């Protein structure tokens, strides 16, 4: 019997007695408990967890979340031309997941699900009318105060909790300082970052997320008002109005001019309205100084680790990388083989390295569980001319914004906890970003809430190799409130089936993305499949070969099973407000956070 990686010293003799000579040859440190547990496992016919300590209670948590990073952008996921040595080092020292899934394919809902362990349709962090994410820092929507994040539970368990970087889960409900959706109202005790998130618009760069659309609308309004004024001048509509003719013409002309001026300045306005930094409850830099934000975030993360090294702590570093406009410091510009996007990825990897080095220097590595992931797939549509500014999703079809196709939701994900999780291990089972919630809550000594549905599952047994199966039998893949796809893990046959009920229509046809738009739509310009598309992901992860209803004997059974699951989930939902619907998602002047005094808004206290 061979027991690889076993570390023990006290028990080496006892083991030799029981197991013969091989045990005597083992390289041994000290961990009698795990050796005995392994032995017990052997005798009970269980798969032993060799060489691993029982999870020490209450580790620190360092959670690293990239923005828009594709699974194909990382060295340890098979990219041979981009350099991500630090993320690769994390994978070598821990467990790399190859089927880790975001609950949605865009930022706001995916992040809400990550923090709460619940599908966005349960928390209201979605819409049914095309609003994919929170649009304004001065909107009224956001993660409802009743929702429980893992940060909130860990804080109650005595953890010091911090967030550095992007939030994008709302700010205020009624006035500029109620901060009902603010990170500090959701369990974080320290916050430095962007309430909304990085956008091309923060740099006035292409692709623009908001300016172009707003400009277009304002121009149309301006033109409509001007046209109405002219029509009146021509006297055609004069009898329809009781108001004096010239007063009306004048008013319409003024309205047209105002819209035209607004269209011209809307870009500058967005920079102030959305691209600002907050430190805890205070706006400290408005607008954001792009060239300084990377250094600022790094210093903040490092100082958090140093200040709280006596633990326990939970730090979420939510990178602004690798979202457009790809803010990259001089040191990394022009270094990669993949243009501005590759440079930005390599810089983020360097930041990961700096943070991991701090853990090492402070002697925190062995009692810190590190998690690295991306919030969803890379953006295929992000490009300026022919230069690709978004990520690469490897063999997986589709990308950011596509709720169903694998490329939108399958993300790179690594867990590392030396001594407790195996090193250099790969897990192919389907897992979800929602699983982080129960996993860290339980390890932190807390309990999962029992008054609501938690969709995530504790990952620890799978990560430690105590089980080889994911606890998820089904995972549903929504695009807003529309169910685009669903997967079924048929354990007894070792298969992962995936059914697509709806898929976006690509532009141009067959392009694999919706070029000319920010993301593919969830409804309207989509194909509804009847019968649905069925793929066997276990043999066809690239979703290239849909199975034929008449050739695949399981076809109807699988589709029916997933339909039933969808109905079951739908009926388990409670009535909630859609936080991303139009009324909560428009700019409200009275909610606009700012620093400085009229008429000179803005400040820089960082
Ligand atoms: C590596 O990543 C870059 C940047 O996204 C991408 O263009 C390239 O195709 C990837 N290469 C491989 C081999 O996956
Ligand atoms: C950290 O854990 C690893 C793996 O168990 C062990 O080899 C190493 O000596 C530990 N380091 C410290 C500083 O305790």
PDB file of N, CA and C in Angstrom, residues 97 100 371 415 430-432 435-436 438-439 457-464 467 470-472:
ATOM      1  N   UNK A  97     -10.059  24.743 -10.177  1.00  0.00           N
ATOM      2  CA  UNK A  97     -11.365  24.245 -10.606  1.00  0.00           C
ATOM      3  C   UNK A  97     -11.553  24.528 -12.098  1.00  0.00           C
ATOM      4  N   UNK A 100     -16.009  25.964 -12.821  1.00  0.00           N
ATOM      5  CA  UNK A 100     -16.503  26.862 -11.787  1.00  0.00           C
ATOM      6  C   UNK A 100     -17.367  27.906 -12.481  1.00  0.00           C
ATOM      7  N   UNK A 371      -8.658  32.563  -2.380  1.00  0.00           N
ATOM      8  CA  UNK A 371      -9.524  32.210  -3.518  1.00  0.00           C
ATOM      9  C   UNK A 371      -9.268  33.230  -4.607  1.00  0.00           C
ATOM     10  N   UNK A 415      -8.406  27.645  -5.279  1.00  0.00           N
ATOM     11  CA  UNK A 415      -8.415  27.740  -3.816  1.00  0.00           C
ATOM     12  C   UNK A 415      -7.060  27.263  -3.307  1.00  0.00           C
ATOM     13  N   UNK A 430     -18.676  20.261 -11.621  1.00  0.00           N
ATOM     14  CA  UNK A 430     -19.320  21.571 -11.667  1.00  0.00           C
ATOM     15  C   UNK A 430     -19.436  22.176 -10.266  1.00  0.00           C
ATOM     16  N   UNK A 431     -18.970  23.402 -10.141  1.00  0.00           N
ATOM     17  CA  UNK A 431     -19.109  24.138  -8.883  1.00  0.00           C
ATOM     18  C   UNK A 431     -19.563  25.540  -9.232  1.00  0.00           C
ATOM     19  N   UNK A 432     -19.975  26.288  -8.213  1.00  0.00           N
ATOM     20  CA  UNK A 432     -20.515  27.616  -8.480  1.00  0.00           C
ATOM     21  C   UNK A 432     -19.805  28.650  -7.622  1.00  0.00           C
ATOM     22  N   UNK A 435     -20.904  28.925  -4.140  1.00  0.00           N
ATOM     23  CA  UNK A 435     -20.412  27.978  -3.129  1.00  0.00           C
ATOM     24  C   UNK A 435     -19.456  28.624  -2.131  1.00  0.00           C
ATOM     25  N   UNK A 436     -18.873  29.753  -2.528  1.00  0.00           N
ATOM     26  CA  UNK A 436     -17.946  30.415  -1.614  1.00  0.00           C
ATOM     27  C   UNK A 436     -18.676  30.819  -0.326  1.00  0.00           C
ATOM     28  N   UNK A 438     -21.340  29.411   1.587  1.00  0.00           N
ATOM     29  CA  UNK A 438     -21.353  28.441   2.696  1.00  0.00           C
ATOM     30  C   UNK A 438     -19.956  27.995   3.107  1.00  0.00           C
ATOM     31  N   UNK A 439     -19.044  27.907   2.148  1.00  0.00           N
ATOM     32  CA  UNK A 439     -17.702  27.417   2.470  1.00  0.00           C
ATOM     33  C   UNK A 439     -17.018  28.334   3.481  1.00  0.00           C
ATOM     34  N   UNK A 457     -23.116  25.547  -2.149  1.00  0.00           N
ATOM     35  CA  UNK A 457     -22.852  24.333  -1.373  1.00  0.00           C
ATOM     36  C   UNK A 457     -21.445  24.406  -0.797  1.00  0.00           C
ATOM     37  N   UNK A 458     -21.268  23.858   0.381  1.00  0.00           N
ATOM     38  CA  UNK A 458     -19.949  23.824   0.998  1.00  0.00           C
ATOM     39  C   UNK A 458     -18.967  23.046   0.104  1.00  0.00           C
ATOM     40  N   UNK A 459     -17.881  23.701  -0.268  1.00  0.00           N
ATOM     41  CA  UNK A 459     -16.937  23.072  -1.192  1.00  0.00           C
ATOM     42  C   UNK A 459     -15.823  22.296  -0.499  1.00  0.00           C
ATOM     43  N   UNK A 460     -15.708  22.430   0.805  1.00  0.00           N
ATOM     44  CA  UNK A 460     -14.530  21.899   1.477  1.00  0.00           C
ATOM     45  C   UNK A 460     -14.290  20.401   1.216  1.00  0.00           C
ATOM     46  N   UNK A 461     -15.341  19.556   1.341  1.00  0.00           N
ATOM     47  CA  UNK A 461     -15.086  18.126   1.110  1.00  0.00           C
ATOM     48  C   UNK A 461     -14.554  17.852  -0.298  1.00  0.00           C
ATOM     49  N   UNK A 462     -15.050  18.573  -1.273  1.00  0.00           N
ATOM     50  CA  UNK A 462     -14.595  18.377  -2.647  1.00  0.00           C
ATOM     51  C   UNK A 462     -13.156  18.879  -2.808  1.00  0.00           C
ATOM     52  N   UNK A 463     -12.871  20.033  -2.224  1.00  0.00           N
ATOM     53  CA  UNK A 463     -11.525  20.603  -2.346  1.00  0.00           C
ATOM     54  C   UNK A 463     -10.489  19.725  -1.652  1.00  0.00           C
ATOM     55  N   UNK A 464     -10.881  19.090  -0.564  1.00  0.00           N
ATOM     56  CA  UNK A 464      -9.948  18.243   0.177  1.00  0.00           C
ATOM     57  C   UNK A 464      -9.850  16.826  -0.386  1.00  0.00           C
ATOM     58  N   UNK A 467     -14.559  13.863  -1.036  1.00  0.00           N
ATOM     59  CA  UNK A 467     -15.577  13.346  -1.934  1.00  0.00           C
ATOM     60  C   UNK A 467     -15.115  13.706  -3.333  1.00  0.00           C
ATOM     61  N   UNK A 470     -19.417  16.944  -6.808  1.00  0.00           N
ATOM     62  CA  UNK A 470     -19.997  18.226  -6.440  1.00  0.00           C
ATOM     63  C   UNK A 470     -21.363  17.947  -5.823  1.00  0.00           C
ATOM     64  N   UNK A 471     -21.762  18.803  -4.912  1.00  0.00           N
ATOM     65  CA  UNK A 471     -23.063  18.653  -4.287  1.00  0.00           C
ATOM     66  C   UNK A 471     -24.189  19.144  -5.202  1.00  0.00           C
ATOM     67  N   UNK A 472     -23.833  19.774  -6.316  1.00  0.00           N
ATOM     68  CA  UNK A 472     -24.851  20.308  -7.217  1.00  0.00           C
ATOM     69  C   UNK A 472     -25.309  19.221  -8.181  1.00  0.00           C
TER      70      UNK A 472
END
